[in-house]
Amino acid sequence: MIIDILPHLNQRRIVLASQSPRRREILQLIGLEFDSQASSFAEDLDKSSFESPNAYAQKTAEEKALDVWRKQNQAVHLVIGSDTIVVSDGKILEKPKSEADAIQMLSNLSGRWHTVVTAVALVCEGRVQSFCEEAKVCFDDLTDEMISAYVKTGEPMDKAGAYGIQGSGGAFVKKIDGCFFCVMGLPMNAVGREIRKLVEDGVL
Amino acid sequence: MIIDILPHLNQRRIVLASQSPRRREILQLIGLEFDSQASSFAEDLDKSSFESPNAYAQKTAEEKALDVWRKQNQAVHLVIGSDTIVVSDGKILEKPKSEADAIQMLSNLSGRWHTVVTAVALVCEGRVQSFCEEAKVCFDDLTDEMISAYVKTGEPMDKAGAYGIQGSGGAFVKKIDGCFFCVMGLPMNAVGREIRKLVEDGVL
């Protein structure tokens, strides 16, 4: 929570390294004033070179934030980068390569829990620090007819894990266990907590 | 999930008994076509006459849905009503009566779990059926300064429980355990499940 230190923070130049409307909306809810700029980091790190899905997401968030920090000629006080991934059975689910691939992913998620991880990287005075927030998501039992109808909408094709919780795929979700806003793409409470630490440490 | 039976459902006249933008958004996500009309039910039931907070919310949702069903001259196939309440220590938290009341409620919620209940009532062929969905919400530790700054924004004053998860109060929330969309005001998965039953029973 940073609501009590917003007058201080809003004298700082803060940039969100994302053009995601949902992430912008979440950061606006906190009350922060900020600009946003998309990172041009390719997001092509070799997943197999990381010891865990979380480590991969964390590194991707760092690269996104650092890319924007460099583009801003370092003339900002804080850059916030993030990356959200879907993990099932310890594996990162990417965007489906085909409709058949989407059907397979959704069949895999049906009737069970998986994990959504959002990594956040904060760049302040050229130093990057990052963390992961997780939430578990429980899918309802899906019939072949439901999966087929959903895939036909086209929604799964550009979504990691082949569903969007903020789209009609949200109806698959019975419950979550963890941070609400992590699932939406930016863990509001944790971001506030880490920004507060930077202020308390005197670097922001 | 009703995505596979939308062609059938979208030949029915469906009315959402709410003008809440968030509820409309959730129902649109499911893919349903519907109109919305605010209920004029006073929401003044005597809470002490119910055996539980859930029973109170359920009755309120029913009254809202029935009110709209009557206003529509019963010329609709389905009316969906709902009511969301915040429950802590078994008591329903209302809208705060004053800033001091808001401060007290937020102090009470600080650093612990409470419950958000959304009751849903479906009116179909003049018969009403209803159910409750619950989600537990865990608040971060709040300092007096945070609470004071939040109350000064005015946001808590028209919110049950003195916070809005869809406002800057969302930053208080560390995690939830339960239905994501229940906390947002309409449990998407459960609504789909109950609508499907009505179709399978041949009444919708």
mmCIF file of N, CA, C and O in Angstrom, chain B residues 19-90:
data_model
loop_
_atom_site.group_PDB
_atom_site.id
_atom_site.type_symbol
_atom_site.label_atom_id
_atom_site.label_comp_id
_atom_site.label_asym_id
_atom_site.label_seq_id
_atom_site.Cartn_x
_atom_site.Cartn_y
_atom_site.Cartn_z
ATOM 1 N N GLN B 19 -27.802 -2.289 -12.973
ATOM 2 C CA GLN B 19 -27.153 -1.349 -13.882
ATOM 3 C C GLN B 19 -25.666 -1.257 -13.578
ATOM 4 O O GLN B 19 -24.983 -0.377 -14.095
ATOM 5 N N SER B 20 -25.165 -2.165 -12.739
ATOM 6 C CA SER B 20 -23.737 -2.143 -12.414
ATOM 7 C C SER B 20 -22.904 -2.415 -13.671
ATOM 8 O O SER B 20 -23.054 -3.447 -14.313
ATOM 9 N N PRO B 21 -22.018 -1.485 -14.039
ATOM 10 C CA PRO B 21 -21.199 -1.690 -15.243
ATOM 11 C C PRO B 21 -20.355 -2.954 -15.131
ATOM 12 O O PRO B 21 -20.159 -3.664 -16.117
ATOM 13 N N ARG B 22 -19.878 -3.250 -13.909
ATOM 14 C CA ARG B 22 -19.015 -4.409 -13.740
ATOM 15 C C ARG B 22 -19.801 -5.695 -13.973
ATOM 16 O O ARG B 22 -19.322 -6.622 -14.630
ATOM 17 N N ARG B 23 -21.033 -5.763 -13.464
ATOM 18 C CA ARG B 23 -21.845 -6.975 -13.694
ATOM 19 C C ARG B 23 -22.189 -7.133 -15.178
ATOM 20 O O ARG B 23 -22.174 -8.232 -15.715
ATOM 21 N N ARG B 24 -22.502 -6.017 -15.808
ATOM 22 C CA ARG B 24 -22.801 -6.088 -17.246
ATOM 23 C C ARG B 24 -21.601 -6.609 -18.024
ATOM 24 O O ARG B 24 -21.728 -7.464 -18.913
ATOM 25 N N GLU B 25 -20.428 -6.103 -17.632
ATOM 26 C CA GLU B 25 -19.199 -6.516 -18.304
ATOM 27 C C GLU B 25 -18.983 -8.027 -18.157
ATOM 28 O O GLU B 25 -18.629 -8.718 -19.115
ATOM 29 N N ILE B 26 -19.211 -8.532 -16.941
ATOM 30 C CA ILE B 26 -19.005 -9.966 -16.694
ATOM 31 C C ILE B 26 -19.974 -10.798 -17.530
ATOM 32 O O ILE B 26 -19.594 -11.794 -18.152
ATOM 33 N N LEU B 27 -21.236 -10.373 -17.573
ATOM 34 C CA LEU B 27 -22.226 -11.142 -18.332
ATOM 35 C C LEU B 27 -21.938 -11.071 -19.839
ATOM 36 O O LEU B 27 -22.168 -12.041 -20.571
ATOM 37 N N GLN B 28 -21.422 -9.949 -20.272
ATOM 38 C CA GLN B 28 -21.033 -9.843 -21.681
ATOM 39 C C GLN B 28 -19.879 -10.784 -21.999
ATOM 40 O O GLN B 28 -19.817 -11.354 -23.089
ATOM 41 N N LEU B 29 -18.970 -10.947 -21.021
ATOM 42 C CA LEU B 29 -17.829 -11.844 -21.238
ATOM 43 C C LEU B 29 -18.303 -13.258 -21.548
ATOM 44 O O LEU B 29 -17.708 -13.957 -22.359
ATOM 45 N N ILE B 30 -19.372 -13.683 -20.881
ATOM 46 C CA ILE B 30 -19.890 -15.035 -21.111
ATOM 47 C C ILE B 30 -20.362 -15.188 -22.560
ATOM 48 O O ILE B 30 -20.383 -16.281 -23.097
ATOM 49 N N GLY B 31 -20.750 -14.068 -23.168
ATOM 50 C CA GLY B 31 -21.223 -14.127 -24.544
ATOM 51 C C GLY B 31 -22.742 -14.038 -24.659
ATOM 52 O O GLY B 31 -23.295 -14.170 -25.742
ATOM 53 N N LEU B 32 -23.389 -13.816 -23.505
ATOM 54 C CA LEU B 32 -24.852 -13.716 -23.518
ATOM 55 C C LEU B 32 -25.308 -12.385 -24.091
ATOM 56 O O LEU B 32 -24.706 -11.348 -23.839
ATOM 57 N N GLU B 33 -26.400 -12.421 -24.839
ATOM 58 C CA GLU B 33 -27.069 -11.182 -25.246
ATOM 59 C C GLU B 33 -28.186 -10.908 -24.244
ATOM 60 O O GLU B 33 -28.986 -11.792 -23.953
ATOM 61 N N PHE B 34 -28.221 -9.681 -23.733
ATOM 62 C CA PHE B 34 -29.213 -9.371 -22.690
ATOM 63 C C PHE B 34 -29.455 -7.861 -22.634
ATOM 64 O O PHE B 34 -28.661 -7.078 -23.141
ATOM 65 N N ASP B 35 -30.574 -7.501 -22.029
ATOM 66 C CA ASP B 35 -30.820 -6.109 -21.674
ATOM 67 C C ASP B 35 -30.570 -5.976 -20.179
ATOM 68 O O ASP B 35 -30.512 -6.977 -19.459
ATOM 69 N N SER B 36 -30.465 -4.741 -19.718
ATOM 70 C CA SER B 36 -30.369 -4.585 -18.268
ATOM 71 C C SER B 36 -31.354 -3.521 -17.801
ATOM 72 O O SER B 36 -31.671 -2.577 -18.522
ATOM 73 N N GLN B 37 -31.861 -3.730 -16.612
ATOM 74 C CA GLN B 37 -32.809 -2.795 -16.020
ATOM 75 C C GLN B 37 -32.572 -2.798 -14.511
ATOM 76 O O GLN B 37 -32.505 -3.853 -13.887
ATOM 77 N N ALA B 38 -32.446 -1.603 -13.961
ATOM 78 C CA ALA B 38 -32.234 -1.517 -12.515
ATOM 79 C C ALA B 38 -33.501 -1.944 -11.795
ATOM 80 O O ALA B 38 -34.611 -1.616 -12.217
ATOM 81 N N SER B 39 -33.323 -2.670 -10.702
ATOM 82 C CA SER B 39 -34.448 -2.990 -9.833
ATOM 83 C C SER B 39 -34.719 -1.779 -8.950
ATOM 84 O O SER B 39 -33.815 -1.024 -8.608
ATOM 85 N N SER B 40 -35.988 -1.592 -8.598
ATOM 86 C CA SER B 40 -36.273 -0.518 -7.646
ATOM 87 C C SER B 40 -36.603 -1.085 -6.266
ATOM 88 O O SER B 40 -37.150 -0.397 -5.415
ATOM 89 N N PHE B 41 -36.232 -2.327 -6.063
ATOM 90 C CA PHE B 41 -36.408 -2.918 -4.739
ATOM 91 C C PHE B 41 -35.551 -2.133 -3.730
ATOM 92 O O PHE B 41 -34.398 -1.813 -3.993
ATOM 93 N N ALA B 42 -36.128 -1.839 -2.588
ATOM 94 C CA ALA B 42 -35.485 -0.899 -1.649
ATOM 95 C C ALA B 42 -34.248 -1.454 -0.934
ATOM 96 O O ALA B 42 -33.467 -0.701 -0.373
ATOM 97 N N GLU B 43 -34.046 -2.752 -0.985
ATOM 98 C CA GLU B 43 -32.914 -3.383 -0.287
ATOM 99 C C GLU B 43 -32.904 -3.031 1.197
ATOM 100 O O GLU B 43 -31.876 -2.646 1.752
ATOM 101 N N ASP B 44 -34.075 -3.139 1.796
ATOM 102 C CA ASP B 44 -34.188 -2.749 3.202
ATOM 103 C C ASP B 44 -34.706 -3.895 4.077
ATOM 104 O O ASP B 44 -35.360 -3.666 5.087
ATOM 105 N N LEU B 45 -34.416 -5.114 3.683
ATOM 106 C CA LEU B 45 -34.859 -6.247 4.486
ATOM 107 C C LEU B 45 -34.212 -6.195 5.874
ATOM 108 O O LEU B 45 -33.088 -5.693 6.016
ATOM 109 N N ASP B 46 -34.918 -6.713 6.846
ATOM 110 C CA ASP B 46 -34.399 -6.719 8.218
ATOM 111 C C ASP B 46 -33.375 -7.846 8.364
ATOM 112 O O ASP B 46 -33.728 -9.020 8.413
ATOM 113 N N LYS B 47 -32.108 -7.462 8.444
ATOM 114 C CA LYS B 47 -31.042 -8.481 8.466
ATOM 115 C C LYS B 47 -31.201 -9.432 9.652
ATOM 116 O O LYS B 47 -30.859 -10.610 9.559
ATOM 117 N N SER B 48 -31.713 -8.902 10.757
ATOM 118 C CA SER B 48 -31.785 -9.738 11.966
ATOM 119 C C SER B 48 -32.828 -10.849 11.833
ATOM 120 O O SER B 48 -32.849 -11.777 12.626
ATOM 121 N N SER B 49 -33.664 -10.745 10.793
ATOM 122 C CA SER B 49 -34.697 -11.771 10.637
ATOM 123 C C SER B 49 -34.211 -12.966 9.810
ATOM 124 O O SER B 49 -34.964 -13.908 9.577
ATOM 125 N N PHE B 50 -32.965 -12.917 9.372
ATOM 126 C CA PHE B 50 -32.432 -14.026 8.573
ATOM 127 C C PHE B 50 -31.468 -14.856 9.408
ATOM 128 O O PHE B 50 -30.768 -14.330 10.276
ATOM 129 N N GLU B 51 -31.412 -16.126 9.084
ATOM 130 C CA GLU B 51 -30.584 -17.015 9.903
ATOM 131 C C GLU B 51 -29.090 -16.869 9.574
ATOM 132 O O GLU B 51 -28.252 -17.324 10.342
ATOM 133 N N SER B 52 -28.789 -16.250 8.439
ATOM 134 C CA SER B 52 -27.377 -16.074 8.065
ATOM 135 C C SER B 52 -27.247 -14.892 7.101
ATOM 136 O O SER B 52 -28.226 -14.510 6.447
ATOM 137 N N PRO B 53 -26.046 -14.314 7.008
ATOM 138 C CA PRO B 53 -25.822 -13.260 6.004
ATOM 139 C C PRO B 53 -26.159 -13.739 4.589
ATOM 140 O O PRO B 53 -26.739 -12.999 3.787
ATOM 141 N N ASN B 54 -25.809 -15.003 4.294
ATOM 142 C CA ASN B 54 -26.087 -15.519 2.955
ATOM 143 C C ASN B 54 -27.589 -15.535 2.649
ATOM 144 O O ASN B 54 -28.014 -15.217 1.528
ATOM 145 N N ALA B 55 -28.389 -15.919 3.647
ATOM 146 C CA ALA B 55 -29.847 -15.974 3.440
ATOM 147 C C ALA B 55 -30.390 -14.574 3.149
ATOM 148 O O ALA B 55 -31.286 -14.403 2.306
ATOM 149 N N TYR B 56 -29.826 -13.578 3.832
ATOM 150 C CA TYR B 56 -30.237 -12.187 3.574
ATOM 151 C C TYR B 56 -29.897 -11.774 2.127
ATOM 152 O O TYR B 56 -30.736 -11.218 1.409
ATOM 153 N N ALA B 57 -28.659 -12.070 1.716
ATOM 154 C CA ALA B 57 -28.234 -11.686 0.358
ATOM 155 C C ALA B 57 -29.074 -12.404 -0.695
ATOM 156 O O ALA B 57 -29.466 -11.818 -1.725
ATOM 157 N N GLN B 58 -29.363 -13.663 -0.433
ATOM 158 C CA GLN B 58 -30.127 -14.473 -1.385
ATOM 159 C C GLN B 58 -31.539 -13.907 -1.557
ATOM 160 O O GLN B 58 -32.038 -13.776 -2.672
ATOM 161 N N LYS B 59 -32.171 -13.538 -0.431
ATOM 162 C CA LYS B 59 -33.517 -12.977 -0.491
ATOM 163 C C LYS B 59 -33.491 -11.619 -1.223
ATOM 164 O O LYS B 59 -34.391 -11.314 -2.022
ATOM 165 N N THR B 60 -32.472 -10.828 -0.957
ATOM 166 C CA THR B 60 -32.361 -9.538 -1.634
ATOM 167 C C THR B 60 -32.204 -9.726 -3.144
ATOM 168 O O THR B 60 -32.840 -9.031 -3.952
ATOM 169 N N ALA B 61 -31.365 -10.678 -3.542
ATOM 170 C CA ALA B 61 -31.188 -10.961 -4.971
ATOM 171 C C ALA B 61 -32.514 -11.405 -5.599
ATOM 172 O O ALA B 61 -32.870 -10.991 -6.710
ATOM 173 N N GLU B 62 -33.252 -12.237 -4.867
ATOM 174 C CA GLU B 62 -34.555 -12.710 -5.374
ATOM 175 C C GLU B 62 -35.517 -11.545 -5.568
ATOM 176 O O GLU B 62 -36.211 -11.454 -6.597
ATOM 177 N N GLU B 63 -35.582 -10.660 -4.573
ATOM 178 C CA GLU B 63 -36.512 -9.529 -4.662
ATOM 179 C C GLU B 63 -36.141 -8.608 -5.820
ATOM 180 O O GLU B 63 -37.009 -8.089 -6.525
ATOM 181 N N LYS B 64 -34.846 -8.397 -6.014
ATOM 182 C CA LYS B 64 -34.408 -7.559 -7.139
ATOM 183 C C LYS B 64 -34.836 -8.177 -8.474
ATOM 184 O O LYS B 64 -35.356 -7.503 -9.362
ATOM 185 N N ALA B 65 -34.603 -9.482 -8.600
ATOM 186 C CA ALA B 65 -34.923 -10.163 -9.855
ATOM 187 C C ALA B 65 -36.438 -10.186 -10.096
ATOM 188 O O ALA B 65 -36.906 -9.924 -11.217
ATOM 189 N N LEU B 66 -37.202 -10.469 -9.053
ATOM 190 C CA LEU B 66 -38.661 -10.526 -9.201
ATOM 191 C C LEU B 66 -39.235 -9.144 -9.542
ATOM 192 O O LEU B 66 -40.179 -9.039 -10.344
ATOM 193 N N ASP B 67 -38.682 -8.098 -8.949
ATOM 194 C CA ASP B 67 -39.129 -6.740 -9.240
ATOM 195 C C ASP B 67 -38.985 -6.440 -10.737
ATOM 196 O O ASP B 67 -39.910 -5.912 -11.374
ATOM 197 N N VAL B 68 -37.846 -6.798 -11.283
ATOM 198 C CA VAL B 68 -37.617 -6.523 -12.707
ATOM 199 C C VAL B 68 -38.490 -7.430 -13.571
ATOM 200 O O VAL B 68 -39.015 -7.001 -14.612
ATOM 201 N N TRP B 69 -38.683 -8.638 -13.148
ATOM 202 C CA TRP B 69 -39.525 -9.575 -13.909
ATOM 203 C C TRP B 69 -40.952 -9.014 -14.009
ATOM 204 O O TRP B 69 -41.575 -9.061 -15.070
ATOM 205 N N ARG B 70 -41.450 -8.456 -12.907
ATOM 206 C CA ARG B 70 -42.796 -7.851 -12.929
ATOM 207 C C ARG B 70 -42.819 -6.623 -13.826
ATOM 208 O O ARG B 70 -43.751 -6.428 -14.608
ATOM 209 N N LYS B 71 -41.793 -5.801 -13.718
ATOM 210 C CA LYS B 71 -41.733 -4.587 -14.547
ATOM 211 C C LYS B 71 -41.713 -4.915 -16.036
ATOM 212 O O LYS B 71 -42.172 -4.136 -16.856
ATOM 213 N N GLN B 72 -41.109 -6.038 -16.357
ATOM 214 C CA GLN B 72 -41.012 -6.442 -17.766
ATOM 215 C C GLN B 72 -42.319 -7.117 -18.206
ATOM 216 O O GLN B 72 -42.365 -7.723 -19.283
ATOM 217 N N ASN B 73 -43.347 -7.025 -17.376
ATOM 218 C CA ASN B 73 -44.628 -7.663 -17.669
ATOM 219 C C ASN B 73 -44.461 -9.148 -17.963
ATOM 220 O O ASN B 73 -45.164 -9.715 -18.792
ATOM 221 N N GLN B 74 -43.466 -9.726 -17.324
ATOM 222 C CA GLN B 74 -43.231 -11.172 -17.410
ATOM 223 C C GLN B 74 -42.963 -11.653 -18.834
ATOM 224 O O GLN B 74 -43.048 -12.837 -19.126
ATOM 225 N N ALA B 75 -42.676 -10.666 -19.723
ATOM 226 C CA ALA B 75 -42.484 -11.028 -21.134
ATOM 227 C C ALA B 75 -41.020 -11.314 -21.451
ATOM 228 O O ALA B 75 -40.531 -11.016 -22.534
ATOM 229 N N VAL B 76 -40.319 -11.862 -20.474
ATOM 230 C CA VAL B 76 -38.930 -12.238 -20.710
ATOM 231 C C VAL B 76 -38.742 -13.696 -20.303
ATOM 232 O O VAL B 76 -39.503 -14.240 -19.504
ATOM 233 N N HIS B 77 -37.729 -14.312 -20.872
ATOM 234 C CA HIS B 77 -37.489 -15.716 -20.542
ATOM 235 C C HIS B 77 -36.693 -15.889 -19.257
ATOM 236 O O HIS B 77 -36.844 -16.887 -18.553
ATOM 237 N N LEU B 78 -35.809 -14.930 -19.005
ATOM 238 C CA LEU B 78 -34.937 -15.080 -17.826
ATOM 239 C C LEU B 78 -34.555 -13.711 -17.276
ATOM 240 O O LEU B 78 -34.154 -12.822 -18.037
ATOM 241 N N VAL B 79 -34.696 -13.559 -15.967
ATOM 242 C CA VAL B 79 -34.164 -12.371 -15.286
ATOM 243 C C VAL B 79 -33.094 -12.832 -14.300
ATOM 244 O O VAL B 79 -33.282 -13.817 -13.575
ATOM 245 N N ILE B 80 -31.969 -12.129 -14.319
ATOM 246 C CA ILE B 80 -30.847 -12.461 -13.438
ATOM 247 C C ILE B 80 -30.663 -11.316 -12.438
ATOM 248 O O ILE B 80 -30.388 -10.177 -12.825
ATOM 249 N N GLY B 81 -30.851 -11.625 -11.161
ATOM 250 C CA GLY B 81 -30.622 -10.632 -10.117
ATOM 251 C C GLY B 81 -29.449 -11.043 -9.247
ATOM 252 O O GLY B 81 -29.120 -12.226 -9.179
ATOM 253 N N SER B 82 -28.824 -10.107 -8.583
ATOM 254 C CA SER B 82 -27.730 -10.486 -7.690
ATOM 255 C C SER B 82 -27.519 -9.443 -6.606
ATOM 256 O O SER B 82 -27.965 -8.307 -6.721
ATOM 257 N N ASP B 83 -26.859 -9.871 -5.556
ATOM 258 C CA ASP B 83 -26.563 -8.967 -4.446
ATOM 259 C C ASP B 83 -25.227 -9.391 -3.839
ATOM 260 O O ASP B 83 -24.999 -10.576 -3.606
ATOM 261 N N THR B 84 -24.354 -8.423 -3.614
ATOM 262 C CA THR B 84 -23.033 -8.724 -3.072
ATOM 263 C C THR B 84 -22.884 -8.082 -1.696
ATOM 264 O O THR B 84 -23.193 -6.908 -1.530
ATOM 265 N N ILE B 85 -22.449 -8.875 -0.734
ATOM 266 C CA ILE B 85 -22.235 -8.328 0.613
ATOM 267 C C ILE B 85 -20.846 -8.704 1.129
ATOM 268 O O ILE B 85 -20.224 -9.656 0.648
ATOM 269 N N VAL B 86 -20.381 -7.934 2.099
ATOM 270 C CA VAL B 86 -19.102 -8.196 2.761
ATOM 271 C C VAL B 86 -19.413 -8.667 4.181
ATOM 272 O O VAL B 86 -20.210 -8.032 4.884
ATOM 273 N N VAL B 87 -18.814 -9.791 4.568
ATOM 274 C CA VAL B 87 -19.109 -10.386 5.872
ATOM 275 C C VAL B 87 -17.809 -10.551 6.667
ATOM 276 O O VAL B 87 -16.829 -11.095 6.164
ATOM 277 N N SER B 88 -17.806 -10.047 7.897
ATOM 278 C CA SER B 88 -16.641 -10.217 8.769
ATOM 279 C C SER B 88 -17.137 -10.617 10.158
ATOM 280 O O SER B 88 -18.083 -9.999 10.675
ATOM 281 N N ASP B 89 -16.527 -11.621 10.741
ATOM 282 C CA ASP B 89 -16.958 -12.149 12.042
ATOM 283 C C ASP B 89 -18.459 -12.458 12.048
ATOM 284 O O ASP B 89 -19.154 -12.197 13.022
ATOM 285 N N GLY B 90 -18.953 -12.963 10.941
ATOM 286 C CA GLY B 90 -20.358 -13.368 10.869
ATOM 287 C C GLY B 90 -21.330 -12.211 10.719
ATOM 288 O O GLY B 90 -22.544 -12.428 10.651
#
